Amino acid sequence: MRKLVLPVSIIAVILALVLLAPVLPLADVRAMDIPHRFAGPSMQHWLGQDEFGRDVLTRLIFGARASLSIAIGSALAAAVIGAALGLLGGYFRGLVEILTVRAAEVILCLPPLLLALLVVTILGAGFWPLILALTILYTPNYARIVYAATLQVRGLDYVTAQRALGTHPLKIVLRTLLPNVLPPLLVQISLVIASAIVIESGLSFLGLGVVPPTPSWGLMIRAARGAMEQAPMLLVWPSLALAGTILTFNLLCDRLQSVLDPRAVPAGGAIWLRRRKPAASPPRAVLAGEDPVNRRAVAGTPPAAGPGDLLAIDGLTIALRRAGGIGSGMELVRDVAISVRPGETLAIVGESGSGKTLTSLALTGLLPDVLEVTAGSAVYVARDGRRLDLLAEDEDGHRRLRGDEISMVFQDANAALNPVQRIGEQLSEVIRAHRPAGAAEAGREAVDLLRRVGIPDPDRRARAYPHELSGGQRQRAMIAIAVANRPKLLLADEPTTALDPTIQAQILALLSDLRRDSPEMGVVFVTHNLAVVAEIADRVAVMYAGELVEEGPVAEIFARPRHPYTAALIGSVPEGGAERLVAIPGTVPPPGKMPPGCRFAPRCDHAEKVCRQASPPEFRPQPDRRTRCLRFEEVT
Amino acid sequence: MTMRLTRRTFLATSAAAGSLTFLGPRSLHAATNGTLRFGLSAYPPSFDAWASSGTAAGTVKLLIHRGLMSFAPDGSLRGELAESWEVDDQGAWVFKLRDATWQDGSPVTAEDIAWNVAEASKPDSTAFLRGQLQTITKVETPDDTTVRMITEEPSAVLPGWFAHYNMPMIKKGEAVDTTMGAGPFKLDATDRGVSLTFSAFDGYYKKGLPKLAGVKATVYADENLRVAALQAGDIDLIEYVPWQAMEQIEQNDQLKLDAVDGPFMYLTFNGKRAPFDDPKVRRAVAHAIKREDIVAAAFYGRGGTLAHLPIADGSAFYNPDLADGWAYDPDKAKQLLAEAGHPDGFDCTMLSTAQYGMHQSTAEVCQAYLSMVGINVKLDLPEWSTRVQKGNQGDYDLAVMGTTAANNDPDGLSDIIDGSLPASFVRSYGLETPEISGYLKKGRTTFDEQKRKEIYAEMEKVAIETTPIVGLCWRSQGYGMKPNVTGFTNMPGQLTFYSGVTLEETALG
Amino acid sequence: MLRYVAYRSIVAIFLVWVVVTLVFLLLHLVPGDPAELLLSQGATAADPQAVANLRERLGLNDPLWLQYAHHIGGILTGDLGTSFRDGASVAGQIVQRLPRTLEVIITAALIAVAAGVPAGTLAAIRAGGWVDNVISFLSSLALSTPVFVVGSVVILVFAQELRIVPAGGYVAFAVDPLRHLMLLLLPAGTVALALWAVIARMSRASVLDVLERDHVRTARAKGLSRRRILTRHVVRNAMIPVLTVLGLEMGTLIGGTVLVEFVFNWPGLSGYLVSAVDARDYPEVVGIVMVISILFVFLNLVVDVVYAVLDPRISLAR
């Protein structure tokens, strides 16, 4: 909302000037002083005098009255009429649509100037005909926008529900649809006001606008254009007023848009698009840094950080980055340490909000711009044997690895594939990004890959667009993209969640096949589904509220969980491996409201006073197991 | 009507383009192949020879056509196709034709002339002078070179009709919108709305004329752009120099200005409605307006005040004692209003047009001055076409108008002040002027110069008294040109729009 | 697809008929009599009998329905009639004028896209930064400066002072290609200015939208170069709505370039329309409006089809 302060206050000043014009100590707006025509600025006339010797400043302010009231009046009138037409047409469709939206579109076929000309010549020039002409002109715009927005909202569940409940259609339109189409409508209004000011000036220029001696900016520009040689400043003032006002309305429109549709774009644009490494991000301690050392002192020594690891994450902490904003520095993932060996599949399990997806994104540098890694390291052994800290890599460093050594499979293949690119091309471009392959060669390889992931008729499918494939085929294609360059590390982020159980099983089978084909490939499998974990993983890491709470071999953890949360998770899986996690009472605390002690304590049956006092350290019940529970021995 | 590409037009345009690369004074003197590039203000709406189709069309007609008569650069009446003209003892006009040819090579005969008069005066004719020509009861052609016109009553002004650019002669049997005439230039190509290309007619009856090899007329509807085009060197000659640009053209030693005071601005009234059906109220308006301010504000000081009937002070019919008949005198205006029963003034609507800045500015100044004597004027500023209709239908209280008279003779004012003529936007609506109509009629049938002067002086006296219109100001009508354009004359007074006739003598030095 | 085009064409014909009828009726409501106007050119009094004669000749004395029937009948047989003023064929004039207007609009669109898409994209990838602010400011300025002001300044600077270009006008391409192009650039550049602002703003919003999409993250996860992600996965996708807007804007520009044509003396369709309205030349006005609305509807159809081609998810089948 703070963004709106500037444009709104400028507009308030303009409106105040306009409204108060009659009581301000201004010169008479009509008083001519022909002997002093074109006189320059003076004490009495700050901006000089016009072609009739009238005071320019006064006329500028009074001109704003005409120009703005016409613009705002017609923008609002058109908004009301257009919104009504769009809502009715969009909601009822059929005949009503033809009579409202389509009828309004007839106006679009008429050249705007002809329309204004006809209205003004039939009704006579002046204030009201001008408002009418502009209202007619802009109504179809609104009708179209509201119509489109209405169509979108109309299909939503809660509207259907209301309809099924027999709510009066008019009530649905006013109570439910109108609030939903309001944001695009508001933006359109400010756009139209700006455009109407320009059109008003154009019409006045053509003599179709305001009737003199009432001043308007358009009339002033028209008069000044003729006398450009004598008094160029007369052209400058109204043009400046016009441009400045429109600038303000555009600013308001932009800001309104960003307030109504808050996107977390940092100032300066998406970080990954910047050439240089962002200087804004604070220097992060890596490997031998102090901070992680301190944390490690609390957390204990990371397990298995041995030379055999493919990837060893240590002390990973992810926090909100929002310079001076609310919640800046809030930690979403804290002090996570895990490792993956070549050929091993590690499952990261947890409820939504546990930080499991963020952990995998941090490894590839794909965190959203509002988040940043504030501490930790992730040592990865590359193909060439180098040991890299993935968390310290910049965008270019990540790019060399991504899709090549480290690749990702995303949850929603429908959104993750480019809708307007053919499957084959999406595949071949990842090949060509990392290997010197010709287009034809990459194309052939793409077809082979599609075949390998079990897509029938791969030749034809390679030429298809994502929307032409079934959900399962899209996920197969996604996986094909991920394994195209035979990665060393595959990060799969809930790859089966969006799919129905049969397809889910097929995809898991495919992943197993791939692992068999590439025995050296490490897999990090992020999921909330324990049944899947049991099927695919070698080891499992359980995360809760941004922390790693337990880690160890799958069989052992399933047999004997050492953390009450893990136990609750296992207990919640119904027999037969159905989808949902059920029956853990309470919810994950939001990032800003973390309890001081163990984060699971509020929901824990075993919690004691001591659990609520300090964050529990890590314990090692067995050499290859870790847990963050003071009472791990009591958990069964 | 399509653009025909001739070798000449090609050379002309490429020469113009070539001049762009050689900037500076040299390009100003670069030969344009003897083709004058003329910036018109409008494209002729039609080529109808006899219809009143505007001043731009008038210029075009003066290039391709010739009438029986015309006006010389000094404003005097002269023969064109007619070698001589005189009234015979029966009061009929006898025109002796000279040896002239149409542009198709055939000779101009008396029969052609008679056909023109007959066609233009037909009941279904749309000729501008149809009404006047209908007073010609018979046209006789005793031989191939003699035309005798017999009128109901003897007419002193008949030769003037045949000098009008809306009354050129065309060859018998040609369509009325033919572009084949007996004038100095042939129309080679047109690009409708854009340009017209003319070339010299080598069979023109005046020896050695025209001097130019051709004329390329290009339409620049925007007055500012017209001046810009002249300054940029795109064209050699422009018409309708906007008043605000006159000084800048005068001061530019690469350009010259030829301006005369000819057209005039005036107010017309709705005589069918109170309060302007009262001559006192009309006269009050006449005294309420300070005309200097109109000249300054609407015409950038380019023109002169006009506080009587539009008879120029250079005219033989000018009456110095009446010149200040409607002088600015707000007290007198208030007194007249009080006498007429409007001591506190009244509200009324003033018709003008937003399409032309001068009409609008004039109206704005009048509005300001009328408000000072208590007349609250609401401006009605439709576009021109609507304004014309409203004027014709009397849909106004008072209106701003601007035009020229038909010629410099006081009879040329008939259209503006003769209340017996049908309703028209150029004159007051429904305002009977029996005395003035009588004087005009008498003037037309009087041949003696001195007697005519007396008649028109009486008429002006009555006009000042009854105020059928209110003269406001003369406006300067200017042509701007490069210094190497010679022989082109802006003709005096009301004849300024006849200036196209001098293009036959124009040369590029 | 074909069925869709056929369906839309039928709707289009209906729409054009409605527009033509509407304009025909409105024109007769507008004050001003064509015959009277034609005969009182140059502020002269028209002879009432001459006016009556001309009205008869032009068929203006017929009842309105008969005039309408004549007109529609003519249109159906492919005859747009002749001008009231000089009898010129309306269709012939439109054929001559329309290409000039299209030339300006298309050139303007090319300039606007060539400059607007990179500007909008740059603004989006540097959203909130100074580049974004500068582009936002410039586009607001471009949107808010009336074309007649821009035109006057351009003429003053480039034609009168610098003498780089002629002061407006038109020369056929066949006569002098270079001069034709120079003269074309004046109006086209001015139209492009406002169009550029629209395109830049749309591109910015659209690119920002696409940048947030999952498939862009996928593209990054594939290790593609910034350039390839931007061109193939961001800008290409973002251009779909931009093209739609461009199409619609171009539609309104046909017949909407009045001021530009006036200021630069460019003899296009819009100026023709205005002069026809001024003269109350009914056949010309109706003919021009008909052609403009046909083009507009056609352009809309093209936009929809192109949309479907660019975005394979959209199916035109109903």
Coordinates of C-alpha atoms in Angstrom, one line a residue, chain A residues 79-358:
Chain A
A79 CA -16.7 1.3 -16.4
V80 CA -20.2 0.9 -14.9
I81 CA -21.9 0.2 -18.2
G82 CA -19.1 -2.0 -19.5
A83 CA -18.8 -4.0 -16.3
A84 CA -22.6 -4.5 -16.3
L85 CA -22.5 -5.7 -19.9
G86 CA -19.5 -7.9 -19.3
L87 CA -20.8 -9.5 -16.2
L88 CA -24.2 -10.2 -17.6
G89 CA -22.8 -11.5 -20.9
G90 CA -20.2 -13.6 -19.2
Y91 CA -22.5 -15.0 -16.6
F92 CA -25.5 -15.8 -18.7
R93 CA -23.8 -16.4 -22.0
G94 CA -26.0 -17.3 -25.0
L95 CA -28.5 -14.6 -26.1
V96 CA -27.6 -12.3 -23.3
E97 CA -24.0 -12.4 -24.4
I98 CA -24.9 -11.4 -28.0
L99 CA -27.1 -8.5 -26.7
T100 CA -24.4 -7.2 -24.4
V101 CA -20.8 -8.0 -25.2
R102 CA -21.2 -8.6 -28.9
A103 CA -23.4 -5.6 -29.4
A104 CA -20.8 -3.4 -27.6
E105 CA -18.2 -4.7 -30.0
V106 CA -20.1 -3.1 -32.9
I107 CA -18.6 0.2 -31.5
L108 CA -15.1 -1.2 -31.9
C109 CA -15.6 -1.5 -35.7
L110 CA -16.3 2.3 -35.9
P111 CA -13.2 4.5 -36.1
P112 CA -13.1 6.3 -32.8
L113 CA -12.9 9.7 -34.4
L114 CA -15.9 9.1 -36.6
L115 CA -17.9 8.0 -33.5
A116 CA -16.9 11.2 -31.7
L117 CA -17.6 13.2 -34.8
L118 CA -21.1 11.7 -35.2
V119 CA -22.0 12.1 -31.5
V120 CA -20.7 15.6 -31.3
T121 CA -22.3 16.8 -34.6
I122 CA -25.6 15.3 -33.7
L123 CA -25.8 16.5 -30.2
G124 CA -23.7 19.7 -30.6
A125 CA -20.2 20.2 -29.1
G126 CA -19.9 20.6 -25.4
F127 CA -19.2 18.9 -22.1
W128 CA -22.0 16.3 -22.0
P129 CA -21.9 15.2 -25.6
L130 CA -18.1 14.7 -25.1
I131 CA -18.6 12.5 -22.0
L132 CA -21.3 10.5 -23.9
A133 CA -19.0 10.1 -26.9
L134 CA -16.1 8.9 -24.8
T135 CA -18.3 6.7 -22.7
I136 CA -19.6 4.9 -25.8
L137 CA -16.0 4.7 -27.0
Y138 CA -14.6 3.0 -23.9
T139 CA -17.6 0.8 -22.9
P140 CA -16.6 -2.1 -25.2
N141 CA -13.1 -2.2 -23.7
Y142 CA -14.5 -2.7 -20.2
A143 CA -17.1 -5.1 -21.4
R144 CA -14.4 -7.3 -23.0
I145 CA -12.2 -7.3 -20.0
V146 CA -14.9 -8.0 -17.5
Y147 CA -16.4 -10.6 -19.8
A148 CA -13.1 -12.4 -19.9
A149 CA -12.6 -12.2 -16.2
T150 CA -16.2 -13.3 -15.6
L151 CA -15.7 -16.4 -17.7
Q152 CA -12.7 -17.4 -15.6
V153 CA -14.5 -16.9 -12.3
R154 CA -17.7 -18.4 -13.5
G155 CA -16.3 -21.9 -13.8
L156 CA -14.8 -21.9 -10.3
D157 CA -16.2 -24.4 -7.8
Y158 CA -17.7 -21.9 -5.4
V159 CA -19.7 -20.2 -8.1
T160 CA -21.0 -23.5 -9.3
A161 CA -21.9 -24.4 -5.8
Q162 CA -23.8 -21.2 -5.3
R163 CA -25.7 -21.8 -8.5
A164 CA -26.5 -25.3 -7.4
L165 CA -27.8 -23.9 -4.1
G166 CA -30.2 -21.8 -6.1
T167 CA -28.8 -18.4 -5.2
H168 CA -30.4 -15.7 -7.2
P169 CA -28.2 -15.1 -10.3
L170 CA -28.1 -11.4 -9.8
K171 CA -26.9 -12.0 -6.2
I172 CA -24.1 -14.3 -7.6
V173 CA -23.2 -11.7 -10.1
L174 CA -23.0 -8.8 -7.6
R175 CA -21.7 -10.6 -4.5
T176 CA -19.4 -13.1 -6.0
L177 CA -18.4 -12.2 -9.5
L178 CA -18.1 -8.4 -9.2
P179 CA -15.5 -8.5 -6.4
N180 CA -13.4 -10.9 -8.4
V181 CA -13.4 -8.9 -11.6
L182 CA -12.6 -5.7 -9.7
P183 CA -8.8 -5.8 -9.9
P184 CA -8.6 -5.8 -13.7
L185 CA -11.4 -3.3 -13.8
L186 CA -9.6 -0.9 -11.5
V187 CA -6.5 -1.1 -13.6
Q188 CA -8.4 -0.5 -16.7
I189 CA -10.1 2.6 -15.2
S190 CA -6.8 4.3 -14.6
L191 CA -5.6 3.4 -18.1
V192 CA -8.8 4.7 -19.6
I193 CA -8.6 8.0 -17.7
A194 CA -5.1 8.6 -19.1
S195 CA -6.2 7.7 -22.6
A196 CA -9.4 9.8 -22.3
I197 CA -7.4 12.9 -21.4
V198 CA -5.4 12.5 -24.6
I199 CA -8.5 11.9 -26.7
E200 CA -10.2 14.9 -25.2
S201 CA -7.3 17.0 -26.2
G202 CA -7.3 15.5 -29.7
L203 CA -11.0 16.2 -30.1
S204 CA -10.6 19.7 -28.8
F205 CA -7.8 20.1 -31.3
L206 CA -10.2 19.1 -34.1
G207 CA -12.8 21.5 -32.7
L208 CA -15.0 18.7 -31.5
G209 CA -14.3 19.2 -27.8
V210 CA -15.0 21.7 -25.1
V211 CA -16.6 25.0 -26.2
P212 CA -14.6 28.1 -25.6
P213 CA -14.2 30.3 -23.6
T214 CA -14.3 27.4 -21.2
P215 CA -10.6 26.4 -21.1
S216 CA -9.4 22.9 -21.7
W217 CA -5.9 21.6 -22.2
G218 CA -6.8 20.4 -25.7
L219 CA -8.0 23.9 -26.6
M220 CA -5.0 25.5 -25.2
I221 CA -2.7 23.2 -27.2
R222 CA -4.7 23.8 -30.3
A223 CA -4.4 27.6 -29.9
A224 CA -0.8 27.4 -29.0
R225 CA 0.2 25.2 -31.9
G226 CA -0.8 28.0 -34.3
A227 CA 1.3 30.5 -32.4
M228 CA 4.3 28.2 -32.0
E229 CA 6.7 30.8 -33.5
Q230 CA 5.4 33.7 -31.4
A231 CA 5.1 32.0 -28.0
P232 CA 6.4 28.5 -27.8
M233 CA 5.9 28.3 -24.1
L234 CA 2.2 28.4 -24.6
L235 CA 2.5 25.0 -26.1
V236 CA 4.8 23.7 -23.4
W237 CA 2.6 24.4 -20.4
P238 CA -0.6 22.5 -21.4
S239 CA 1.5 19.7 -22.9
L240 CA 3.4 19.4 -19.6
A241 CA 0.2 19.4 -17.6
L242 CA -1.2 16.8 -19.9
A243 CA 1.9 14.6 -19.8
G244 CA 2.4 15.0 -16.1
T245 CA -1.2 14.1 -15.3
I246 CA -1.1 11.1 -17.5
L247 CA 2.3 10.1 -16.1
T248 CA 0.7 10.1 -12.6
F249 CA -2.3 8.0 -13.7
N250 CA 0.0 5.5 -15.4
L251 CA 2.1 5.4 -12.2
L252 CA -1.0 4.8 -10.2
C253 CA -2.0 2.1 -12.7
D254 CA 1.3 0.4 -12.4
R255 CA 1.4 0.6 -8.7
L256 CA -2.2 -0.5 -8.4
Q257 CA -1.3 -3.5 -10.5
S258 CA 1.5 -4.5 -8.3
V259 CA -0.5 -4.0 -5.1
L260 CA -3.4 -6.0 -6.5
D261 CA -1.1 -8.7 -7.8
P262 CA 1.9 -8.8 -5.5
R263 CA 4.7 -10.5 -7.1
A264 CA 7.9 -10.9 -5.1
V265 CA 10.1 -9.4 -7.7
P266 CA 13.1 -7.7 -6.1
A267 CA 14.0 -4.3 -7.3
G268 CA 16.2 -4.6 -10.3
G269 CA 14.5 -7.7 -11.7
A270 CA 14.9 -11.5 -11.3
I271 CA 18.3 -12.2 -9.7
W272 CA 19.2 -15.1 -12.0
L273 CA 18.9 -12.8 -15.0
R274 CA 21.6 -10.5 -13.7
R275 CA 25.0 -10.8 -15.2
R276 CA 27.1 -10.4 -12.0
K277 CA 26.7 -12.2 -8.8
P278 CA 24.4 -10.1 -6.6
A279 CA 26.5 -7.9 -4.4
A280 CA 23.5 -7.5 -2.1
S281 CA 23.6 -11.0 -0.7
P282 CA 25.8 -11.0 2.4
P283 CA 29.1 -13.0 2.2
R284 CA 28.3 -16.4 3.2
A285 CA 30.5 -18.5 5.3
V286 CA 31.3 -21.8 3.6
L287 CA 32.9 -25.0 4.7
A288 CA 35.2 -23.6 7.3
G289 CA 33.1 -20.6 8.1
E290 CA 32.4 -19.5 11.6
D291 CA 28.7 -19.5 11.7
P292 CA 28.2 -23.1 10.5
V293 CA 30.8 -24.1 13.0
N294 CA 28.8 -22.7 15.8
R295 CA 25.7 -24.4 14.5
R296 CA 27.5 -27.6 14.1
A297 CA 28.6 -27.3 17.7
V298 CA 24.9 -27.4 18.6
A299 CA 24.0 -30.0 16.0
G300 CA 26.9 -32.3 16.4
T301 CA 29.1 -33.6 13.8
P302 CA 27.5 -34.4 10.4
P303 CA 27.4 -38.0 9.7
A304 CA 29.0 -39.7 6.8
A305 CA 30.7 -36.6 5.5
G306 CA 33.2 -39.0 4.2
P307 CA 35.0 -39.2 0.9
G308 CA 32.5 -41.7 -0.4
D309 CA 29.7 -39.1 -0.5
L310 CA 28.4 -37.8 -3.8
L311 CA 26.7 -34.9 -2.0
A312 CA 27.1 -33.7 1.5
I313 CA 24.9 -30.9 2.7
D314 CA 25.8 -29.3 5.9
G315 CA 24.2 -26.6 8.0
L316 CA 21.9 -25.5 5.2
T317 CA 19.9 -22.5 6.3
I318 CA 17.4 -20.7 4.0
A319 CA 15.9 -17.4 5.1
L320 CA 13.6 -14.8 3.7
R321 CA 15.3 -12.0 2.0
R322 CA 13.3 -8.8 2.0
A323 CA 15.3 -5.7 2.6
G324 CA 13.7 -3.9 5.5
G325 CA 10.4 -5.8 4.7
I326 CA 8.3 -7.7 7.1
G327 CA 9.7 -11.0 8.2
S328 CA 13.1 -10.4 6.7
G329 CA 15.6 -12.9 7.9
M330 CA 13.0 -15.4 8.9
E331 CA 14.4 -18.8 8.5
L332 CA 12.4 -21.3 6.5
V333 CA 15.0 -24.1 6.6
R334 CA 17.5 -24.3 9.4
D335 CA 20.7 -26.2 9.8
V336 CA 19.9 -29.1 7.5
A337 CA 22.6 -31.7 7.0
I338 CA 22.2 -34.7 4.7
S339 CA 24.4 -36.7 2.4
V340 CA 23.8 -38.9 -0.6
R341 CA 26.2 -41.6 -1.9
P342 CA 26.5 -42.5 -5.5
G343 CA 23.8 -45.0 -6.5
E344 CA 21.8 -44.2 -3.4
T345 CA 18.3 -42.9 -3.2
L346 CA 17.5 -40.6 -0.4
A347 CA 13.9 -39.6 0.3
I348 CA 13.1 -36.4 2.0
V349 CA 9.8 -36.6 3.7
G350 CA 7.6 -34.1 5.4
E351 CA 4.3 -32.2 5.3
S352 CA 3.8 -29.1 3.2
G353 CA 5.9 -26.3 4.6
S354 CA 8.5 -28.6 6.1
G355 CA 11.2 -27.1 3.8
K356 CA 11.9 -30.3 1.8
T357 CA 11.3 -28.7 -1.6
L358 CA 13.3 -25.6 -0.7

